[in-house]
Amino acid sequence: MNEVLGPLAARYADWLDLPAELTADTADEEPGEVRAMPVILRIERAEPPERTPLLEAAAAAALAVCFDERAEPGGEWHDELKAWVDGRIRKVARRARGAHWQAVQELPGVTVTVDGAQVRALLPGRVVDAPKEVSRLQISGSELPPDEPGPATGGVPLLLLNPKVAMTVGKAAAQVGHATMILGSLLDEAAREAWAGQDFRCAVRIPGIGRWNELHPGAEPGLAWRERGVVAVRDAGFTEVDPGTVTVLAQWQSSRTE
């Protein structure tokens, strides 16, 4: 098990079983100690990316930070990542273009490109300490029209967005980042290394309601993981969705077409 993501794996099932109203309970947090991972979406005005590749890049970038060699015990990122994962794995998606996009490349993090779409996930830290290169970027207003990505081929994990819940591209980017982190926390070393060899690529799709209901772990997250390789992302409900909403189902799979 990855040392940084170990606490996430340990509390996964308990989080899914938590009453919805308690997912948004932050009584145990000091406001000045709230931590988040900035996820910077490159959305140029003249040539914006397609929605699906951007989400796939966000999903890969968030996990790549956690498995970077600098995140290992003794590495320069380890302490900040551990402090973040020990609490809530908040992510804040912001959009950048032009010089502002270039500026965030100088900050600690990982940039991923998928079919021309680019996302940089940054080292998490206290929100109150966010550098100006990040704090000046817009959070709201990041939207892209739906696209038609086609069937998802086998060989990479499948991330399914809840077909019953509307999310902006920024919200969805954070949620798919949560999904890859949960998957990464539960995989054995061999599977994790195989995925790393694919640069943590994944396929993001929106399923039909029937398929969503079929894969949903329900009250048996452990069984869903062992038998179907499925995990669920359950949101605290701070933005856009109600507390306790399952926003993404992630399926670890080596071969099939969706």
PDB file of C-alpha atoms in Angstrom:
ATOM      1  CA  MET A   1       0.000   0.000   0.000  1.00  0.00           C
ATOM      2  CA  ASN A   2       1.248   3.496  -0.830  1.00  0.00           C
ATOM      3  CA  GLU A   3       2.313   5.142   2.439  1.00  0.00           C
ATOM      4  CA  VAL A   4       0.808   8.528   1.589  1.00  0.00           C
ATOM      5  CA  LEU A   5      -2.551   7.142   0.455  1.00  0.00           C
ATOM      6  CA  GLY A   6      -2.844   4.541   3.222  1.00  0.00           C
ATOM      7  CA  PRO A   7      -5.219   6.653   5.377  1.00  0.00           C
ATOM      8  CA  LEU A   8      -7.536   7.107   2.390  1.00  0.00           C
ATOM      9  CA  ALA A   9      -7.790   3.345   1.852  1.00  0.00           C
ATOM     10  CA  ALA A  10      -8.389   2.790   5.564  1.00  0.00           C
ATOM     11  CA  ARG A  11     -11.387   5.124   5.775  1.00  0.00           C
ATOM     12  CA  TYR A  12     -12.942   4.502   2.346  1.00  0.00           C
ATOM     13  CA  ALA A  13     -15.731   2.128   3.447  1.00  0.00           C
ATOM     14  CA  ASP A  14     -16.527   4.167   6.582  1.00  0.00           C
ATOM     15  CA  TRP A  15     -16.930   7.332   4.476  1.00  0.00           C
ATOM     16  CA  LEU A  16     -19.457   5.629   2.200  1.00  0.00           C
ATOM     17  CA  ASP A  17     -21.430   4.458   5.242  1.00  0.00           C
ATOM     18  CA  LEU A  18     -21.490   7.880   6.918  1.00  0.00           C
ATOM     19  CA  PRO A  19     -24.921   9.591   7.165  1.00  0.00           C
ATOM     20  CA  ALA A  20     -25.168  12.187   4.398  1.00  0.00           C
ATOM     21  CA  GLU A  21     -25.460  15.163   6.750  1.00  0.00           C
ATOM     22  CA  LEU A  22     -22.221  14.182   8.486  1.00  0.00           C
ATOM     23  CA  THR A  23     -20.184  14.244   5.284  1.00  0.00           C
ATOM     24  CA  ALA A  24     -20.319  18.032   5.436  1.00  0.00           C
ATOM     25  CA  ASP A  25     -19.460  18.250   9.146  1.00  0.00           C
ATOM     26  CA  THR A  26     -16.212  20.200   9.513  1.00  0.00           C
ATOM     27  CA  ALA A  27     -16.360  20.702  13.279  1.00  0.00           C
ATOM     28  CA  ASP A  28     -13.034  18.924  13.640  1.00  0.00           C
ATOM     29  CA  GLU A  29     -11.204  21.403  11.372  1.00  0.00           C
ATOM     30  CA  GLU A  30      -9.532  24.693  12.166  1.00  0.00           C
ATOM     31  CA  PRO A  31     -10.369  27.171   9.358  1.00  0.00           C
ATOM     32  CA  GLY A  32      -6.759  28.235   9.007  1.00  0.00           C
ATOM     33  CA  GLU A  33      -5.635  24.621   8.638  1.00  0.00           C
ATOM     34  CA  VAL A  34      -7.927  23.659   5.747  1.00  0.00           C
ATOM     35  CA  ARG A  35      -5.834  22.069   3.002  1.00  0.00           C
ATOM     36  CA  ALA A  36      -6.551  21.528  -0.687  1.00  0.00           C
ATOM     37  CA  MET A  37      -4.882  20.447  -3.895  1.00  0.00           C
ATOM     38  CA  PRO A  38      -5.092  23.143  -6.595  1.00  0.00           C
ATOM     39  CA  VAL A  39      -6.013  21.577  -9.942  1.00  0.00           C
ATOM     40  CA  ILE A  40      -5.268  24.033 -12.743  1.00  0.00           C
ATOM     41  CA  LEU A  41      -7.204  23.539 -15.974  1.00  0.00           C
ATOM     42  CA  ARG A  42      -5.733  25.102 -19.083  1.00  0.00           C
ATOM     43  CA  ILE A  43      -8.674  26.684 -20.915  1.00  0.00           C
ATOM     44  CA  GLU A  44      -7.446  29.061 -23.578  1.00  0.00           C
ATOM     45  CA  ARG A  45      -9.984  31.533 -24.911  1.00  0.00           C
ATOM     46  CA  ALA A  46      -9.241  30.998 -28.606  1.00  0.00           C
ATOM     47  CA  GLU A  47      -8.806  27.218 -28.557  1.00  0.00           C
ATOM     48  CA  PRO A  48     -10.458  25.646 -25.507  1.00  0.00           C
ATOM     49  CA  PRO A  49      -9.936  21.908 -24.975  1.00  0.00           C
ATOM     50  CA  GLU A  50     -12.620  19.272 -25.228  1.00  0.00           C
ATOM     51  CA  ARG A  51     -14.279  18.379 -21.952  1.00  0.00           C
ATOM     52  CA  THR A  52     -13.492  14.664 -21.742  1.00  0.00           C
ATOM     53  CA  PRO A  53      -9.726  14.873 -22.426  1.00  0.00           C
ATOM     54  CA  LEU A  54      -9.486  17.682 -19.865  1.00  0.00           C
ATOM     55  CA  LEU A  55     -11.180  15.540 -17.222  1.00  0.00           C
ATOM     56  CA  GLU A  56      -8.968  12.574 -18.067  1.00  0.00           C
ATOM     57  CA  ALA A  57      -5.896  14.776 -17.695  1.00  0.00           C
ATOM     58  CA  ALA A  58      -7.149  16.031 -14.318  1.00  0.00           C
ATOM     59  CA  ALA A  59      -7.748  12.495 -13.089  1.00  0.00           C
ATOM     60  CA  ALA A  60      -4.237  11.403 -14.041  1.00  0.00           C
ATOM     61  CA  ALA A  61      -2.501  14.527 -12.734  1.00  0.00           C
ATOM     62  CA  ALA A  62      -4.015  14.313  -9.236  1.00  0.00           C
ATOM     63  CA  LEU A  63      -2.778  10.756  -8.757  1.00  0.00           C
ATOM     64  CA  ALA A  64       0.593  11.427 -10.395  1.00  0.00           C
ATOM     65  CA  VAL A  65       1.374  13.953  -7.641  1.00  0.00           C
ATOM     66  CA  CYS A  66       0.657  11.312  -4.993  1.00  0.00           C
ATOM     67  CA  PHE A  67       2.923   8.717  -6.636  1.00  0.00           C
ATOM     68  CA  ASP A  68       5.723  11.070  -7.595  1.00  0.00           C
ATOM     69  CA  GLU A  69       9.086  10.034  -6.126  1.00  0.00           C
ATOM     70  CA  ARG A  70       9.075  13.309  -4.178  1.00  0.00           C
ATOM     71  CA  ALA A  71       5.966  12.058  -2.334  1.00  0.00           C
ATOM     72  CA  GLU A  72       7.783   9.059  -0.879  1.00  0.00           C
ATOM     73  CA  PRO A  73       8.912   9.058   2.782  1.00  0.00           C
ATOM     74  CA  GLY A  74      11.869  11.404   3.036  1.00  0.00           C
ATOM     75  CA  GLY A  75      10.879  13.188  -0.176  1.00  0.00           C
ATOM     76  CA  GLU A  76      10.348  16.938  -0.305  1.00  0.00           C
ATOM     77  CA  TRP A  77       6.595  16.583  -0.923  1.00  0.00           C
ATOM     78  CA  HIS A  78       5.868  13.843   1.602  1.00  0.00           C
ATOM     79  CA  ASP A  79       4.942  15.844   4.684  1.00  0.00           C
ATOM     80  CA  GLU A  80       2.551  18.184   2.860  1.00  0.00           C
ATOM     81  CA  LEU A  81       0.833  15.298   1.083  1.00  0.00           C
ATOM     82  CA  LYS A  82       0.508  13.272   4.250  1.00  0.00           C
ATOM     83  CA  ALA A  83      -1.013  16.214   6.148  1.00  0.00           C
ATOM     84  CA  TRP A  84      -3.535  16.649   3.338  1.00  0.00           C
ATOM     85  CA  VAL A  85      -4.529  12.989   2.954  1.00  0.00           C
ATOM     86  CA  ASP A  86      -4.837  12.588   6.718  1.00  0.00           C
ATOM     87  CA  GLY A  87      -7.766  15.021   6.509  1.00  0.00           C
ATOM     88  CA  ARG A  88     -10.195  15.692   3.664  1.00  0.00           C
ATOM     89  CA  ILE A  89      -8.798  15.305   0.139  1.00  0.00           C
ATOM     90  CA  ARG A  90     -10.206  18.625  -1.020  1.00  0.00           C
ATOM     91  CA  LYS A  91      -9.358  19.790  -4.508  1.00  0.00           C
ATOM     92  CA  VAL A  92     -10.004  23.255  -5.920  1.00  0.00           C
ATOM     93  CA  ALA A  93     -10.123  23.462  -9.707  1.00  0.00           C
ATOM     94  CA  ARG A  94      -9.144  26.779 -11.277  1.00  0.00           C
ATOM     95  CA  ARG A  95      -8.797  27.826 -14.890  1.00  0.00           C
ATOM     96  CA  ALA A  96      -5.755  29.457 -16.420  1.00  0.00           C
ATOM     97  CA  ARG A  97      -4.648  30.663 -19.817  1.00  0.00           C
ATOM     98  CA  GLY A  98      -1.680  32.376 -21.414  1.00  0.00           C
ATOM     99  CA  ALA A  99       0.866  33.827 -19.023  1.00  0.00           C
ATOM    100  CA  HIS A 100      -1.095  32.654 -15.976  1.00  0.00           C
ATOM    101  CA  TRP A 101      -0.849  29.066 -17.205  1.00  0.00           C
ATOM    102  CA  GLN A 102       2.881  29.443 -17.732  1.00  0.00           C
ATOM    103  CA  ALA A 103       3.281  30.908 -14.233  1.00  0.00           C
ATOM    104  CA  VAL A 104       1.830  27.848 -12.476  1.00  0.00           C
ATOM    105  CA  GLN A 105       4.345  25.610 -14.251  1.00  0.00           C
ATOM    106  CA  GLU A 106       6.942  26.997 -11.844  1.00  0.00           C
ATOM    107  CA  LEU A 107       5.027  25.719  -8.802  1.00  0.00           C
ATOM    108  CA  PRO A 108       5.526  22.174  -7.422  1.00  0.00           C
ATOM    109  CA  GLY A 109       3.221  19.772  -9.217  1.00  0.00           C
ATOM    110  CA  VAL A 110       2.661  17.563 -12.253  1.00  0.00           C
ATOM    111  CA  THR A 111       1.284  18.539 -15.660  1.00  0.00           C
ATOM    112  CA  VAL A 112      -0.554  15.945 -17.744  1.00  0.00           C
ATOM    113  CA  THR A 113      -1.586  16.290 -21.397  1.00  0.00           C
ATOM    114  CA  VAL A 114      -4.342  14.164 -22.935  1.00  0.00           C
ATOM    115  CA  ASP A 115      -5.254  14.710 -26.588  1.00  0.00           C
ATOM    116  CA  GLY A 116      -4.091  18.312 -26.384  1.00  0.00           C
ATOM    117  CA  ALA A 117      -5.893  19.096 -23.100  1.00  0.00           C
ATOM    118  CA  GLN A 118      -3.598  20.101 -20.237  1.00  0.00           C
ATOM    119  CA  VAL A 119      -4.017  20.065 -16.460  1.00  0.00           C
ATOM    120  CA  ARG A 120      -1.475  20.754 -13.733  1.00  0.00           C
ATOM    121  CA  ALA A 121      -2.167  19.328 -10.284  1.00  0.00           C
ATOM    122  CA  LEU A 122      -0.166  21.157  -7.628  1.00  0.00           C
ATOM    123  CA  LEU A 123       1.251  20.060  -4.325  1.00  0.00           C
ATOM    124  CA  PRO A 124      -1.544  20.444  -1.729  1.00  0.00           C
ATOM    125  CA  GLY A 125      -1.167  22.950   1.053  1.00  0.00           C
ATOM    126  CA  ARG A 126      -3.099  25.204   3.390  1.00  0.00           C
ATOM    127  CA  VAL A 127      -5.660  27.246   1.460  1.00  0.00           C
ATOM    128  CA  VAL A 128      -4.648  30.417   3.327  1.00  0.00           C
ATOM    129  CA  ASP A 129      -1.087  29.954   2.043  1.00  0.00           C
ATOM    130  CA  ALA A 130      -1.993  29.646  -1.645  1.00  0.00           C
ATOM    131  CA  PRO A 131       0.566  31.544  -3.759  1.00  0.00           C
ATOM    132  CA  LYS A 132      -0.662  34.517  -5.761  1.00  0.00           C
ATOM    133  CA  GLU A 133      -0.119  32.584  -8.996  1.00  0.00           C
ATOM    134  CA  VAL A 134      -2.944  30.317  -7.804  1.00  0.00           C
ATOM    135  CA  SER A 135      -5.197  32.620  -5.772  1.00  0.00           C
ATOM    136  CA  ARG A 136      -5.620  35.052  -8.678  1.00  0.00           C
ATOM    137  CA  LEU A 137      -7.062  32.336 -10.935  1.00  0.00           C
ATOM    138  CA  GLN A 138     -10.812  32.033 -11.425  1.00  0.00           C
ATOM    139  CA  ILE A 139     -12.738  29.154  -9.863  1.00  0.00           C
ATOM    140  CA  SER A 140     -16.199  29.869 -11.267  1.00  0.00           C
ATOM    141  CA  GLY A 141     -17.055  30.172 -14.928  1.00  0.00           C
ATOM    142  CA  SER A 142     -15.040  27.133 -15.983  1.00  0.00           C
ATOM    143  CA  GLU A 143     -17.380  25.321 -18.317  1.00  0.00           C
ATOM    144  CA  LEU A 144     -17.028  23.431 -21.559  1.00  0.00           C
ATOM    145  CA  PRO A 145     -19.756  21.989 -23.777  1.00  0.00           C
ATOM    146  CA  PRO A 146     -20.468  18.237 -23.759  1.00  0.00           C
ATOM    147  CA  ASP A 147     -18.472  16.177 -26.235  1.00  0.00           C
ATOM    148  CA  GLU A 148     -18.793  12.701 -27.710  1.00  0.00           C
ATOM    149  CA  PRO A 149     -15.673  10.742 -26.806  1.00  0.00           C
ATOM    150  CA  GLY A 150     -16.815   7.397 -28.200  1.00  0.00           C
ATOM    151  CA  PRO A 151     -16.480   3.968 -26.556  1.00  0.00           C
ATOM    152  CA  ALA A 152     -13.902   3.498 -23.820  1.00  0.00           C
ATOM    153  CA  THR A 153     -11.534   0.707 -24.781  1.00  0.00           C
ATOM    154  CA  GLY A 154     -10.037  -1.720 -22.286  1.00  0.00           C
ATOM    155  CA  GLY A 155      -6.690  -1.363 -20.619  1.00  0.00           C
ATOM    156  CA  VAL A 156      -7.303   1.684 -18.421  1.00  0.00           C
ATOM    157  CA  PRO A 157      -9.639   2.350 -15.483  1.00  0.00           C
ATOM    158  CA  LEU A 158     -13.119   3.595 -16.319  1.00  0.00           C
ATOM    159  CA  LEU A 159     -14.437   6.646 -14.452  1.00  0.00           C
ATOM    160  CA  LEU A 160     -18.196   7.089 -14.748  1.00  0.00           C
ATOM    161  CA  LEU A 161     -19.774  10.450 -13.939  1.00  0.00           C
ATOM    162  CA  ASN A 162     -23.168  10.317 -12.250  1.00  0.00           C
ATOM    163  CA  PRO A 163     -25.707  10.647 -15.115  1.00  0.00           C
ATOM    164  CA  LYS A 164     -28.293  12.081 -12.710  1.00  0.00           C
ATOM    165  CA  VAL A 165     -26.146  14.946 -11.399  1.00  0.00           C
ATOM    166  CA  ALA A 166     -25.033  18.024 -13.357  1.00  0.00           C
ATOM    167  CA  MET A 167     -21.494  19.210 -12.604  1.00  0.00           C
ATOM    168  CA  THR A 168     -19.358  21.975 -14.050  1.00  0.00           C
ATOM    169  CA  VAL A 169     -16.078  20.908 -15.595  1.00  0.00           C
ATOM    170  CA  GLY A 170     -14.251  22.253 -12.535  1.00  0.00           C
ATOM    171  CA  LYS A 171     -16.365  20.203 -10.130  1.00  0.00           C
ATOM    172  CA  ALA A 172     -16.067  17.104 -12.306  1.00  0.00           C
ATOM    173  CA  ALA A 173     -12.289  17.559 -12.515  1.00  0.00           C
ATOM    174  CA  ALA A 174     -12.018  17.450  -8.729  1.00  0.00           C
ATOM    175  CA  GLN A 175     -14.275  14.408  -8.509  1.00  0.00           C
ATOM    176  CA  VAL A 176     -12.373  12.298 -11.052  1.00  0.00           C
ATOM    177  CA  GLY A 177      -9.190  13.230  -9.182  1.00  0.00           C
ATOM    178  CA  HIS A 178     -10.762  11.811  -6.025  1.00  0.00           C
ATOM    179  CA  ALA A 179     -11.649   8.663  -7.972  1.00  0.00           C
ATOM    180  CA  THR A 180      -8.127   7.908  -9.157  1.00  0.00           C
ATOM    181  CA  MET A 181      -6.763   8.518  -5.667  1.00  0.00           C
ATOM    182  CA  ILE A 182      -9.200   6.021  -4.136  1.00  0.00           C
ATOM    183  CA  LEU A 183      -8.313   3.463  -6.799  1.00  0.00           C
ATOM    184  CA  GLY A 184      -4.616   4.085  -6.282  1.00  0.00           C
ATOM    185  CA  SER A 185      -4.960   3.628  -2.534  1.00  0.00           C
ATOM    186  CA  LEU A 186      -6.592   0.202  -2.898  1.00  0.00           C
ATOM    187  CA  LEU A 187      -4.476  -1.365  -5.642  1.00  0.00           C
ATOM    188  CA  ASP A 188      -1.674  -3.774  -4.908  1.00  0.00           C
ATOM    189  CA  GLU A 189       1.870  -2.845  -5.871  1.00  0.00           C
ATOM    190  CA  ALA A 190       1.910  -4.750  -9.156  1.00  0.00           C
ATOM    191  CA  ALA A 191      -1.324  -3.179 -10.382  1.00  0.00           C
ATOM    192  CA  ARG A 192      -0.195   0.252  -9.281  1.00  0.00           C
ATOM    193  CA  GLU A 193       3.103  -0.072 -11.132  1.00  0.00           C
ATOM    194  CA  ALA A 194       1.312  -1.252 -14.263  1.00  0.00           C
ATOM    195  CA  TRP A 195      -0.950   1.794 -14.125  1.00  0.00           C
ATOM    196  CA  ALA A 196       2.012   4.092 -13.542  1.00  0.00           C
ATOM    197  CA  GLY A 197       3.503   2.625 -16.717  1.00  0.00           C
ATOM    198  CA  GLN A 198       0.449   3.993 -18.525  1.00  0.00           C
ATOM    199  CA  ASP A 199       0.967   7.426 -16.928  1.00  0.00           C
ATOM    200  CA  PHE A 200      -2.207   6.839 -14.877  1.00  0.00           C
ATOM    201  CA  ARG A 201      -4.380   7.218 -17.952  1.00  0.00           C
ATOM    202  CA  CYS A 202      -8.096   6.532 -17.589  1.00  0.00           C
ATOM    203  CA  ALA A 203     -11.328   6.891 -19.538  1.00  0.00           C
ATOM    204  CA  VAL A 204     -14.014   9.305 -18.321  1.00  0.00           C
ATOM    205  CA  ARG A 205     -17.525   8.645 -19.560  1.00  0.00           C
ATOM    206  CA  ILE A 206     -21.185   9.264 -18.648  1.00  0.00           C
ATOM    207  CA  PRO A 207     -23.098   5.962 -18.443  1.00  0.00           C
ATOM    208  CA  GLY A 208     -26.780   5.259 -18.815  1.00  0.00           C
ATOM    209  CA  ILE A 209     -28.745   5.202 -15.585  1.00  0.00           C
ATOM    210  CA  GLY A 210     -29.151   1.432 -15.794  1.00  0.00           C
ATOM    211  CA  ARG A 211     -25.394   0.881 -16.013  1.00  0.00           C
ATOM    212  CA  TRP A 212     -24.819   3.330 -13.149  1.00  0.00           C
ATOM    213  CA  ASN A 213     -27.288   1.492 -10.924  1.00  0.00           C
ATOM    214  CA  GLU A 214     -25.762  -1.870 -11.846  1.00  0.00           C
ATOM    215  CA  LEU A 215     -22.248  -0.849 -10.813  1.00  0.00           C
ATOM    216  CA  HIS A 216     -23.142   1.222  -7.739  1.00  0.00           C
ATOM    217  CA  PRO A 217     -21.624  -0.375  -4.606  1.00  0.00           C
ATOM    218  CA  GLY A 218     -24.669   0.430  -2.493  1.00  0.00           C
ATOM    219  CA  ALA A 219     -24.209  -0.774   1.077  1.00  0.00           C
ATOM    220  CA  GLU A 220     -21.428  -3.238   0.174  1.00  0.00           C
ATOM    221  CA  PRO A 221     -18.336  -1.244  -0.878  1.00  0.00           C
ATOM    222  CA  GLY A 222     -15.957  -4.033   0.093  1.00  0.00           C
ATOM    223  CA  LEU A 223     -17.820  -6.593  -1.991  1.00  0.00           C
ATOM    224  CA  ALA A 224     -18.069  -4.211  -4.953  1.00  0.00           C
ATOM    225  CA  TRP A 225     -14.308  -3.734  -4.873  1.00  0.00           C
ATOM    226  CA  ARG A 226     -13.436  -7.410  -4.474  1.00  0.00           C
ATOM    227  CA  GLU A 227     -15.874  -8.769  -7.057  1.00  0.00           C
ATOM    228  CA  ARG A 228     -16.261  -5.959  -9.592  1.00  0.00           C
ATOM    229  CA  GLY A 229     -13.270  -3.707  -8.986  1.00  0.00           C
ATOM    230  CA  VAL A 230     -15.610  -0.760  -8.391  1.00  0.00           C
ATOM    231  CA  VAL A 231     -15.219   2.163  -5.991  1.00  0.00           C
ATOM    232  CA  ALA A 232     -17.427   5.191  -5.432  1.00  0.00           C
ATOM    233  CA  VAL A 233     -16.634   8.852  -4.835  1.00  0.00           C
ATOM    234  CA  ARG A 234     -19.006  10.346  -2.275  1.00  0.00           C
ATOM    235  CA  ASP A 235     -18.939  14.130  -2.056  1.00  0.00           C
ATOM    236  CA  ALA A 236     -19.187  16.189   1.116  1.00  0.00           C
ATOM    237  CA  GLY A 237     -21.523  18.606  -0.649  1.00  0.00           C
ATOM    238  CA  PHE A 238     -19.631  21.864  -0.113  1.00  0.00           C
ATOM    239  CA  THR A 239     -20.265  22.967  -3.733  1.00  0.00           C
ATOM    240  CA  GLU A 240     -22.766  22.169  -6.502  1.00  0.00           C
ATOM    241  CA  VAL A 241     -24.120  18.837  -5.178  1.00  0.00           C
ATOM    242  CA  ASP A 242     -25.986  17.734  -2.059  1.00  0.00           C
ATOM    243  CA  PRO A 243     -24.008  16.248   0.850  1.00  0.00           C
ATOM    244  CA  GLY A 244     -23.469  12.525   0.439  1.00  0.00           C
ATOM    245  CA  THR A 245     -23.927  12.509  -3.343  1.00  0.00           C
ATOM    246  CA  VAL A 246     -22.020   9.782  -5.197  1.00  0.00           C
ATOM    247  CA  THR A 247     -20.461  11.693  -8.072  1.00  0.00           C
ATOM    248  CA  VAL A 248     -18.207   9.115  -9.739  1.00  0.00           C
ATOM    249  CA  LEU A 249     -17.944   5.352  -9.967  1.00  0.00           C
ATOM    250  CA  ALA A 250     -14.480   4.098 -10.845  1.00  0.00           C
ATOM    251  CA  GLN A 251     -13.900   0.601 -12.197  1.00  0.00           C
ATOM    252  CA  TRP A 252     -10.474  -0.975 -12.302  1.00  0.00           C
ATOM    253  CA  GLN A 253     -10.339  -3.169 -15.372  1.00  0.00           C
ATOM    254  CA  SER A 254      -7.720  -4.625 -17.669  1.00  0.00           C
ATOM    255  CA  SER A 255      -9.875  -5.475 -20.644  1.00  0.00           C
ATOM    256  CA  ARG A 256     -13.363  -4.656 -21.872  1.00  0.00           C
ATOM    257  CA  THR A 257     -15.165  -2.034 -23.940  1.00  0.00           C
ATOM    258  CA  GLU A 258     -17.735   0.278 -22.360  1.00  0.00           C
TER     259      GLU A 258
END
